[in-house]
Short mmCIF file of C-alpha atoms in Angstrom, two decimals:
data_model
loop_
_atom_site.label_atom_id
_atom_site.label_comp_id
_atom_site.label_asym_id
_atom_site.label_seq_id
_atom_site.Cartn_x
_atom_site.Cartn_y
_atom_site.Cartn_z
CA UNK A 1 -62.11 -17.30 119.46
CA UNK A 2 -64.37 -14.32 121.03
CA UNK A 3 -63.69 -15.44 124.50
CA UNK A 4 -59.95 -15.29 124.02
CA UNK A 5 -59.89 -11.68 122.91
CA UNK A 6 -62.93 -10.75 125.43
CA UNK A 7 -59.91 -10.35 128.52
CA UNK A 8 -57.26 -8.59 125.89
CA UNK A 9 -58.77 -5.11 126.34
CA UNK A 10 -56.11 -4.09 129.23
CA UNK A 11 -53.14 -5.72 126.52
CA UNK A 12 -54.52 -3.13 123.67
CA UNK A 13 -54.97 0.44 126.43
CA UNK A 14 -51.93 -0.61 126.89
CA UNK A 15 -50.76 -0.45 123.33
CA UNK A 16 -52.31 2.87 122.65
CA UNK A 17 -50.57 4.35 125.64
CA UNK A 18 -47.10 3.31 123.85
CA UNK A 19 -48.58 4.99 120.57
CA UNK A 20 -50.29 7.87 122.25
CA UNK A 21 -47.08 8.77 123.44
CA UNK A 22 -45.28 8.30 119.97
CA UNK A 23 -47.75 10.11 118.63
CA UNK A 24 -47.20 13.12 121.42
CA UNK A 25 -43.50 13.34 120.37
CA UNK A 26 -43.32 12.53 116.65
CA UNK A 27 -45.89 15.67 116.99
CA UNK A 28 -43.67 17.86 118.82
CA UNK A 29 -41.19 17.32 116.05
CA UNK A 30 -43.48 17.60 113.56
CA UNK A 31 -44.68 21.14 114.60
CA UNK A 32 -40.84 22.62 116.02
CA UNK A 33 -39.59 21.46 112.66
CA UNK A 34 -42.14 23.13 110.60
CA UNK A 35 -41.81 26.28 112.57
CA UNK A 36 -37.69 26.54 112.29
CA UNK A 37 -38.62 26.21 108.12
CA UNK A 38 -40.94 28.47 107.59
CA UNK A 39 -38.88 30.86 109.68
CA UNK A 40 -36.33 29.84 107.89
CA UNK A 41 -37.68 30.60 104.53
CA UNK A 42 -40.78 32.28 105.00
CA UNK A 43 -42.32 29.74 102.37
CA UNK A 44 -45.23 27.71 102.40
CA UNK A 45 -44.03 25.44 99.98
CA UNK A 46 -40.75 24.61 101.72
CA UNK A 47 -42.82 23.54 104.96
CA UNK A 48 -44.96 21.63 102.85
CA UNK A 49 -42.07 20.07 100.87
CA UNK A 50 -40.86 18.30 104.46
CA UNK A 51 -44.86 17.20 105.03
CA UNK A 52 -44.52 15.40 101.33
CA UNK A 53 -41.27 13.57 102.30
CA UNK A 54 -42.53 12.25 105.59
CA UNK A 55 -45.52 11.44 104.09
CA UNK A 56 -44.27 10.04 100.51
CA UNK A 57 -42.10 6.76 101.81
CA UNK A 58 -45.01 5.64 104.40
CA UNK A 59 -47.51 5.38 101.38
CA UNK A 60 -45.16 3.77 99.01
CA UNK A 61 -44.13 1.02 101.67
CA UNK A 62 -47.56 0.80 103.02
CA UNK A 63 -48.51 -1.94 100.88
CA UNK A 64 -45.08 -4.40 101.28
CA UNK A 65 -44.99 -3.14 105.12
CA UNK A 66 -48.79 -5.02 104.94
CA UNK A 67 -47.98 -8.60 103.60
CA UNK A 68 -45.31 -8.23 106.07
CA UNK A 69 -47.53 -7.49 108.92
CA UNK A 70 -48.78 -10.85 107.31
CA UNK A 71 -45.76 -13.21 107.87
CA UNK A 72 -44.14 -11.81 110.77
CA UNK A 73 -45.25 -11.77 113.81
CA UNK A 74 -46.46 -7.71 113.80
CA UNK A 75 -45.43 -6.64 117.40
CA UNK A 76 -42.24 -7.61 116.40
CA UNK A 77 -42.38 -5.16 113.38
CA UNK A 78 -43.62 -2.58 115.39
CA UNK A 79 -41.10 -2.47 117.43
CA UNK A 80 -38.27 -2.49 114.85
CA UNK A 81 -40.62 0.33 112.87
CA UNK A 82 -40.77 2.54 116.09
CA UNK A 83 -37.09 2.25 116.89
CA UNK A 84 -35.27 2.65 113.87
CA UNK A 85 -37.71 5.71 112.95
CA UNK A 86 -35.61 7.70 115.64
CA UNK A 87 -32.65 7.31 113.87
CA UNK A 88 -33.38 9.83 111.21
CA UNK A 89 -34.44 12.19 114.32
CA UNK A 90 -31.26 11.47 116.01
CA UNK A 91 -29.55 12.30 112.46
CA UNK A 92 -31.41 15.41 112.02
CA UNK A 93 -29.96 16.31 115.91
CA UNK A 94 -26.52 15.58 114.56
CA UNK A 95 -26.75 18.06 112.13
CA UNK A 96 -28.25 20.93 114.69
CA UNK A 97 -25.65 20.24 117.12
CA UNK A 98 -22.66 21.05 114.99
CA UNK A 99 -24.54 24.31 113.49
CA UNK A 100 -27.17 25.23 111.37
CA UNK A 101 -28.09 22.36 108.99
CA UNK A 102 -29.20 22.58 105.27
CA UNK A 103 -32.56 22.29 104.13
CA UNK A 104 -31.59 18.99 102.97
CA UNK A 105 -30.10 17.87 105.70
CA UNK A 106 -33.38 18.15 107.49
CA UNK A 107 -35.17 16.22 104.24
CA UNK A 108 -32.59 13.63 104.81
CA UNK A 109 -33.45 13.06 108.39
CA UNK A 110 -37.19 13.27 107.95
CA UNK A 111 -37.17 10.55 104.54
CA UNK A 112 -34.97 8.15 107.36
CA UNK A 113 -37.30 8.23 109.97
CA UNK A 114 -40.83 7.86 107.50
CA UNK A 115 -39.10 4.74 105.91
CA UNK A 116 -38.80 2.56 108.96
CA UNK A 117 -42.40 4.28 110.37
CA UNK A 118 -44.46 2.48 107.79
CA UNK A 119 -43.52 -0.77 108.86
CA UNK A 120 -45.73 0.27 111.87
CA UNK A 121 -49.09 1.69 110.66
CA UNK A 122 -50.40 -1.89 109.07
CA UNK A 123 -48.74 -4.22 112.00
CA UNK A 124 -50.39 -1.76 114.65
CA UNK A 125 -53.94 -2.16 113.31
CA UNK A 126 -54.11 -6.00 112.40
CA UNK A 127 -52.93 -6.33 115.98
CA UNK A 128 -55.50 -4.37 117.23
CA UNK A 129 -58.23 -6.95 115.35
CA UNK A 130 -55.64 -10.19 116.96
CA UNK A 131 -56.82 -8.34 120.02
CA UNK A 132 -60.39 -7.42 120.34
CA UNK A 133 -63.85 -8.74 119.21
CA UNK A 134 -65.51 -7.27 116.53
CA UNK A 135 -68.08 -5.46 119.03
CA UNK A 136 -64.96 -3.30 120.71
CA UNK A 137 -64.16 -2.31 117.34
CA UNK A 138 -65.96 0.82 117.89
CA UNK A 139 -64.66 1.84 121.21
CA UNK A 140 -60.90 1.08 120.24
CA UNK A 141 -61.11 3.34 117.08
CA UNK A 142 -62.28 6.24 119.00
CA UNK A 143 -59.03 5.76 120.98
CA UNK A 144 -56.97 5.52 118.46
CA UNK A 145 -58.41 8.39 117.12
CA UNK A 146 -57.65 9.99 120.05
CA UNK A 147 -54.49 9.21 120.39
CA UNK A 148 -53.93 10.16 116.98
CA UNK A 149 -55.44 14.05 117.43
CA UNK A 150 -52.45 14.15 120.05
CA UNK A 151 -50.13 15.24 117.96
CA UNK A 152 -52.46 18.47 117.54
CA UNK A 153 -54.08 18.56 120.93
CA UNK A 154 -50.63 18.41 123.27
CA UNK A 155 -47.98 18.64 121.08
CA UNK A 156 -48.30 22.16 119.22
CA UNK A 157 -49.03 23.81 123.55
CA UNK A 158 -46.05 21.83 124.23
CA UNK A 159 -43.73 22.57 121.31
CA UNK A 160 -44.80 26.13 121.67
CA UNK A 161 -44.20 25.98 125.22
CA UNK A 162 -40.42 24.53 125.16
CA UNK A 163 -39.73 27.17 121.62
CA UNK A 164 -40.17 29.98 123.99
CA UNK A 165 -37.13 29.54 126.56
CA UNK A 166 -35.65 26.55 124.53
CA UNK A 167 -35.32 25.92 120.53
CA UNK A 168 -35.81 22.85 117.99
CA UNK A 169 -33.18 20.43 119.84
CA UNK A 170 -34.75 19.98 122.95
CA UNK A 171 -37.99 19.08 121.39
CA UNK A 172 -35.56 16.66 119.01
CA UNK A 173 -34.62 15.16 122.45
CA UNK A 174 -37.94 14.64 124.07
CA UNK A 175 -39.40 12.92 121.36
CA UNK A 176 -36.11 10.61 120.72
CA UNK A 177 -37.08 9.32 124.11
CA UNK A 178 -40.49 8.50 122.99
CA UNK A 179 -39.25 6.21 121.10
CA UNK A 180 -37.75 3.47 123.95
CA UNK A 181 -41.62 4.07 125.94
CA UNK A 182 -43.27 2.39 122.96
CA UNK A 183 -40.73 -0.21 121.83
CA UNK A 184 -41.11 -0.90 125.76
CA UNK A 185 -45.17 -1.40 125.84
CA UNK A 186 -44.93 -3.38 122.09
CA UNK A 187 -42.15 -5.79 123.96
CA UNK A 188 -45.00 -6.35 126.80
CA UNK A 189 -48.25 -7.09 124.76
CA UNK A 190 -46.07 -9.06 122.58
CA UNK A 191 -45.08 -11.26 125.23
CA UNK A 192 -48.20 -11.67 126.73
CA UNK A 193 -50.51 -12.74 123.14
CA UNK A 194 -49.96 -16.19 121.54
CA UNK A 195 -48.88 -15.10 117.39
CA UNK A 196 -49.51 -18.33 115.56
CA UNK A 197 -46.70 -19.29 113.32
CA UNK A 198 -47.58 -18.32 110.06
CA UNK A 199 -46.97 -20.84 107.33
CA UNK A 200 -46.16 -18.95 104.33
CA UNK A 201 -47.28 -20.97 101.25
CA UNK A 202 -47.11 -17.63 98.15
CA UNK A 203 -44.75 -15.43 97.11
CA UNK A 204 -44.21 -11.99 97.95
CA UNK A 205 -45.80 -10.82 95.19
CA UNK A 206 -48.26 -13.60 95.23
CA UNK A 207 -49.44 -11.97 98.69
CA UNK A 208 -49.49 -8.87 97.74
CA UNK A 209 -51.82 -10.02 95.17
CA UNK A 210 -54.03 -11.90 97.48
CA UNK A 211 -54.62 -8.31 99.73
CA UNK A 212 -55.76 -6.21 96.14
CA UNK A 213 -58.47 -9.18 95.73
CA UNK A 214 -59.73 -8.95 99.44
CA UNK A 215 -60.25 -5.46 99.09
CA UNK A 216 -61.25 -5.36 95.55
CA UNK A 217 -63.64 -8.09 95.33
CA UNK A 218 -65.88 -5.74 97.28
CA UNK A 219 -67.36 -3.70 94.81
CA UNK A 220 -68.65 -1.00 98.00
CA UNK A 221 -65.49 -1.23 99.73
CA UNK A 222 -63.01 -0.03 96.60
CA UNK A 223 -65.60 2.83 95.78
CA UNK A 224 -65.37 4.02 99.97
CA UNK A 225 -61.51 3.72 99.12
CA UNK A 226 -61.59 5.85 96.10
CA UNK A 227 -64.03 8.22 97.72
CA UNK A 228 -61.56 8.15 100.63
CA UNK A 229 -58.80 9.42 98.39
CA UNK A 230 -60.40 12.23 96.63
CA UNK A 231 -61.43 13.30 100.73
CA UNK A 232 -57.57 13.23 101.74
CA UNK A 233 -56.83 15.36 98.78
CA UNK A 234 -58.84 18.18 100.69
CA UNK A 235 -58.24 17.00 104.27
CA UNK A 236 -54.17 17.24 103.04
CA UNK A 237 -54.18 20.68 102.10
CA UNK A 238 -55.98 21.79 104.76
CA UNK A 239 -53.42 20.04 107.28
CA UNK A 240 -50.62 21.37 105.53
CA UNK A 241 -51.36 25.58 105.22
CA UNK A 242 -53.43 25.49 108.13
CA UNK A 243 -50.23 26.50 110.17
CA UNK A 244 -48.70 29.34 107.18
CA UNK A 245 -52.03 30.73 107.35
CA UNK A 246 -52.10 31.32 111.40
CA UNK A 247 -48.23 32.33 111.56
CA UNK A 248 -48.84 35.39 108.78
CA UNK A 249 -50.90 36.99 111.25
CA UNK A 250 -49.60 35.55 115.23
CA UNK A 251 -46.33 33.75 116.07
CA UNK A 252 -45.35 30.26 117.17
CA UNK A 253 -46.86 30.47 120.60
CA UNK A 254 -50.24 31.52 119.57
CA UNK A 255 -50.16 28.69 117.31
CA UNK A 256 -49.41 26.10 119.54
CA UNK A 257 -52.06 27.21 121.70
CA UNK A 258 -54.58 27.21 118.64
CA UNK A 259 -53.67 24.05 117.52
CA UNK A 260 -53.90 22.52 121.06
CA UNK A 261 -57.81 24.17 121.49
CA UNK A 262 -58.91 23.21 117.94
CA UNK A 263 -57.85 19.39 118.58
CA UNK A 264 -60.00 19.05 121.91
CA UNK A 265 -62.70 18.65 119.58
CA UNK A 266 -60.83 15.33 118.20
CA UNK A 267 -60.80 14.42 122.08
CA UNK A 268 -64.42 15.55 122.17
CA UNK A 269 -65.39 13.16 120.19
CA UNK A 270 -62.94 10.37 121.12
CA UNK A 271 -63.75 10.36 124.51
CA UNK A 272 -67.71 9.84 123.31
CA UNK A 273 -66.86 7.67 120.85
CA UNK A 274 -64.35 5.44 123.28
CA UNK A 275 -67.40 5.09 125.63
CA UNK A 276 -70.28 4.40 123.54
CA UNK A 277 -68.92 3.81 120.18
CA UNK A 278 -70.96 3.73 116.94
CA UNK A 279 -73.48 1.06 116.99
CA UNK A 280 -75.55 1.59 113.58
CA UNK A 281 -75.93 3.64 110.15
CA UNK A 282 -72.16 4.26 109.66
CA UNK A 283 -72.24 5.57 106.04
CA UNK A 284 -74.95 8.00 107.58
CA UNK A 285 -72.41 9.06 110.41
CA UNK A 286 -69.82 9.08 107.75
CA UNK A 287 -71.24 11.41 105.31
CA UNK A 288 -72.61 14.03 107.77
CA UNK A 289 -68.95 14.25 109.69
CA UNK A 290 -67.53 14.65 106.59
CA UNK A 291 -69.91 17.55 105.08
CA UNK A 292 -69.79 19.06 108.71
CA UNK A 293 -65.61 19.01 108.27
CA UNK A 294 -65.90 20.55 105.21
CA UNK A 295 -67.89 23.66 106.35
CA UNK A 296 -66.07 24.24 109.20
CA UNK A 297 -62.64 23.96 107.01
CA UNK A 298 -63.73 27.31 105.13
CA UNK A 299 -65.42 28.97 108.12
CA UNK A 300 -61.95 28.36 109.72
CA UNK A 301 -60.10 30.40 106.79
CA UNK A 302 -62.63 33.15 106.33
CA UNK A 303 -61.27 35.80 109.21
CA UNK A 304 -58.04 36.12 110.86
CA UNK A 305 -60.32 36.37 114.60
CA UNK A 306 -58.19 33.57 116.99
CA UNK A 307 -61.74 33.16 118.32
CA UNK A 308 -63.55 32.04 115.28
CA UNK A 309 -61.09 30.14 114.29
CA UNK A 310 -61.25 28.23 117.12
CA UNK A 311 -64.64 27.52 116.90
CA UNK A 312 -64.87 25.98 113.48
CA UNK A 313 -61.37 24.44 114.39
CA UNK A 314 -62.65 22.31 117.29
CA UNK A 315 -65.80 21.69 115.16
CA UNK A 316 -63.74 20.27 112.21
CA UNK A 317 -62.00 17.85 114.28
CA UNK A 318 -65.18 16.67 116.32
CA UNK A 319 -66.61 15.38 113.24
CA UNK A 320 -63.58 14.28 111.35
CA UNK A 321 -63.10 11.79 114.55
CA UNK A 322 -66.69 10.40 113.94
CA UNK A 323 -65.85 10.31 109.94
CA UNK A 324 -62.64 8.32 110.47
CA UNK A 325 -64.79 5.55 113.30
CA UNK A 326 -66.46 5.15 110.61
CA UNK A 327 -64.48 4.63 107.72
CA UNK A 328 -62.26 2.09 110.04
CA UNK A 329 -65.13 0.15 111.04
CA UNK A 330 -66.40 -0.25 107.61
CA UNK A 331 -63.45 -1.50 106.38
CA UNK A 332 -62.32 -3.27 109.16
CA UNK A 333 -65.21 -5.36 109.24
CA UNK A 334 -65.55 -6.43 105.54
CA UNK A 335 -62.06 -8.14 105.83
CA UNK A 336 -61.07 -11.69 106.93
CA UNK A 337 -58.79 -11.42 109.92
CA UNK A 338 -55.84 -13.26 108.09
CA UNK A 339 -56.09 -11.03 105.74
CA UNK A 340 -55.99 -7.43 107.29
CA UNK A 341 -52.54 -6.39 107.22
CA UNK A 342 -51.64 -6.39 103.35
CA UNK A 343 -55.15 -5.49 103.10
CA UNK A 344 -55.12 -2.65 105.37
CA UNK A 345 -51.44 -1.63 103.67
CA UNK A 346 -53.48 -1.45 100.06
CA UNK A 347 -55.91 0.66 101.76
CA UNK A 348 -54.26 2.96 103.50
CA UNK A 349 -51.79 3.31 99.92
CA UNK A 350 -55.20 3.99 97.82
CA UNK A 351 -57.07 6.13 100.33
CA UNK A 352 -53.95 8.03 101.14
CA UNK A 353 -52.74 9.34 97.73
CA UNK A 354 -55.02 12.72 97.92
CA UNK A 355 -52.44 13.30 100.31
CA UNK A 356 -49.49 13.30 97.92
CA UNK A 357 -50.97 15.38 95.54
CA UNK A 358 -52.06 18.25 98.35
CA UNK A 359 -48.32 17.67 100.24
CA UNK A 360 -46.63 17.68 96.82
CA UNK A 361 -49.02 20.75 95.33
CA UNK A 362 -50.17 22.83 98.17
CA UNK A 363 -47.80 25.06 99.34
CA UNK A 364 -47.01 25.87 96.13
CA UNK A 365 -50.37 27.17 94.87
CA UNK A 366 -50.62 28.86 98.26
CA UNK A 367 -47.15 31.19 97.45
CA UNK A 368 -49.05 31.36 93.67
CA UNK A 369 -51.93 32.74 94.99
CA UNK A 370 -49.97 34.95 97.63
CA UNK A 371 -48.14 36.52 94.73
CA UNK A 372 -51.23 37.01 92.29
CA UNK A 373 -53.76 38.71 95.42
CA UNK A 374 -50.46 40.34 96.62
CA UNK A 375 -51.51 38.98 100.21
CA UNK A 376 -48.34 36.63 100.62
CA UNK A 377 -48.61 33.23 101.56
CA UNK A 378 -50.97 33.77 104.62
CA UNK A 379 -53.79 34.79 101.90
CA UNK A 380 -53.27 32.39 99.42
CA UNK A 381 -53.16 29.69 101.87
CA UNK A 382 -57.11 31.24 103.33
CA UNK A 383 -58.05 30.71 99.51
CA UNK A 384 -57.04 27.07 98.98
CA UNK A 385 -58.38 26.15 102.23
CA UNK A 386 -62.00 27.64 101.83
CA UNK A 387 -62.20 26.20 97.99
CA UNK A 388 -60.78 22.89 99.52
CA UNK A 389 -63.75 22.51 102.31
CA UNK A 390 -66.23 23.39 99.90
CA UNK A 391 -65.28 20.67 97.44
CA UNK A 392 -64.99 18.22 100.42
CA UNK A 393 -68.56 18.86 101.76
CA UNK A 394 -70.23 18.72 97.97
CA UNK A 395 -68.01 14.83 97.65
CA UNK A 396 -68.88 13.69 101.17
CA UNK A 397 -73.00 14.41 100.70
CA UNK A 398 -73.20 12.19 98.21
CA UNK A 399 -71.86 9.03 100.04
CA UNK A 400 -75.40 7.64 101.13
CA UNK A 401 -76.72 7.65 97.76
CA UNK A 402 -74.11 5.12 96.91
CA UNK A 403 -76.10 1.82 97.36
CA UNK A 404 -72.65 -0.50 97.25
CA UNK A 405 -70.76 1.34 99.97
CA UNK A 406 -74.58 1.06 101.94
CA UNK A 407 -74.38 -2.65 101.57
CA UNK A 408 -70.98 -2.43 103.74
CA UNK A 409 -72.90 -2.32 107.04
CA UNK A 410 -74.70 -5.75 106.42
#
C-alpha cells in the first residue's frame, strides 16, 4: 500500500495548487466584504457577525460531512463543495449589481457559500491520507498550512490594490472564476486514483458514532482536541479584531499591506516544513509554537506602530504554522485510514467550537470596551487581543505536562 502511495505526491501537489487558488479567491472576498461592512457601519460587531455566519454552517455540518467523506468519493464531494459554494458569492454579486445591498443580503450569500464549503474540508483532509504515506504527512502539512495562509499572504494586498481603482464587485468576480480551476484539479486527481467502492452496512447515525469512538477511545487525542477548542477561542478573538484594530488608525490599502507582510511568517515556516518536515518531539514543538503565538498576539496590539505590528505579526504566523503542523500530525497518525473522514469532521467540530464563541462575542466585546474607555472599537479590539494572547500562552505552556497527550507520539 505504501509503495502505491509513493508516486502520488505529484497528484497531491496538483490538488494543493487548486486549493491554494481557492484560498486566495476566498480571502479576496472575505477581506473585501469585511472592509465593505466596516466602512458602511463602523461596527466591529457587524464585521464579526459576517465571519460568524461564514463559519457556523461549516462547523455544524463538519460531522455529517465527515461521514459523507467516508461513504462517497471524496474527490467528487470536493468538486460539489467547491463548485456550489460559488453560488453564495454569485448571489452577493447580483445584489450589488442591482444597487447597494442590505446587510442581510450579504449575510445570506455568506451562509449559502458556507453551507456547501462544509463538504470540502473533511473530504480534502481525508484525500491527503488517501494519497500519501505517513512519512510524507509532515511535508504535506507544511504545504497545506502555507496554502491556508495565502488568504492572509496574497489576498489582502491584492484586494487592497484592487479596491484603490475598482470596487468589491471585481473582487467577487475574480473569486467566482477561481472555483472553476479548483473543480478541474479535483477532477484530474479523481481520474488518476482508484477510489475503493465503499460498502455501507451501517446507518448514518452509526457511522457518526463510529467516528466518535475513533476519537474518544484515545484519551490523549480527546484531551488535545478539547485544549484546541480553548486555543481557537483566543485565536478567533485575534482573527476577528486585528482588522478593526488596524483600520482604526489606517486605511484599507495599509491594512492589506500589513496583513500580507505578517502572513509571510506562515509562508516562511510553511516552506521550511514543506522541505524538511518535523521528525520528532511534536508535543514539545506544539506547546512552544502556541506559547510564542500567544506572546506575539499580545505584542501585536500594544502599539499603533506599523513596523512593530508587522514584526510581531510575522512571528505569530511563523509560530502558528509549526503548531498547526504538529496538531495535524498527532491527530492524523492516531486515526485509522478508513475512519479519517468522519473522525476529522468530529475533530473539526469540537476543536473549533472556540471560534464560534469568539466570532459571536469578540466584536460586541470590542465595541463595549471601546465605549467604556472612550477609545472606540479600535482601542477595545487592542485590549481584547492583549488579554487573549496572555490566556493562550498560559494554556499552551501546560500541554507538555499532560502524559496522555505525550503518548500520542508513540
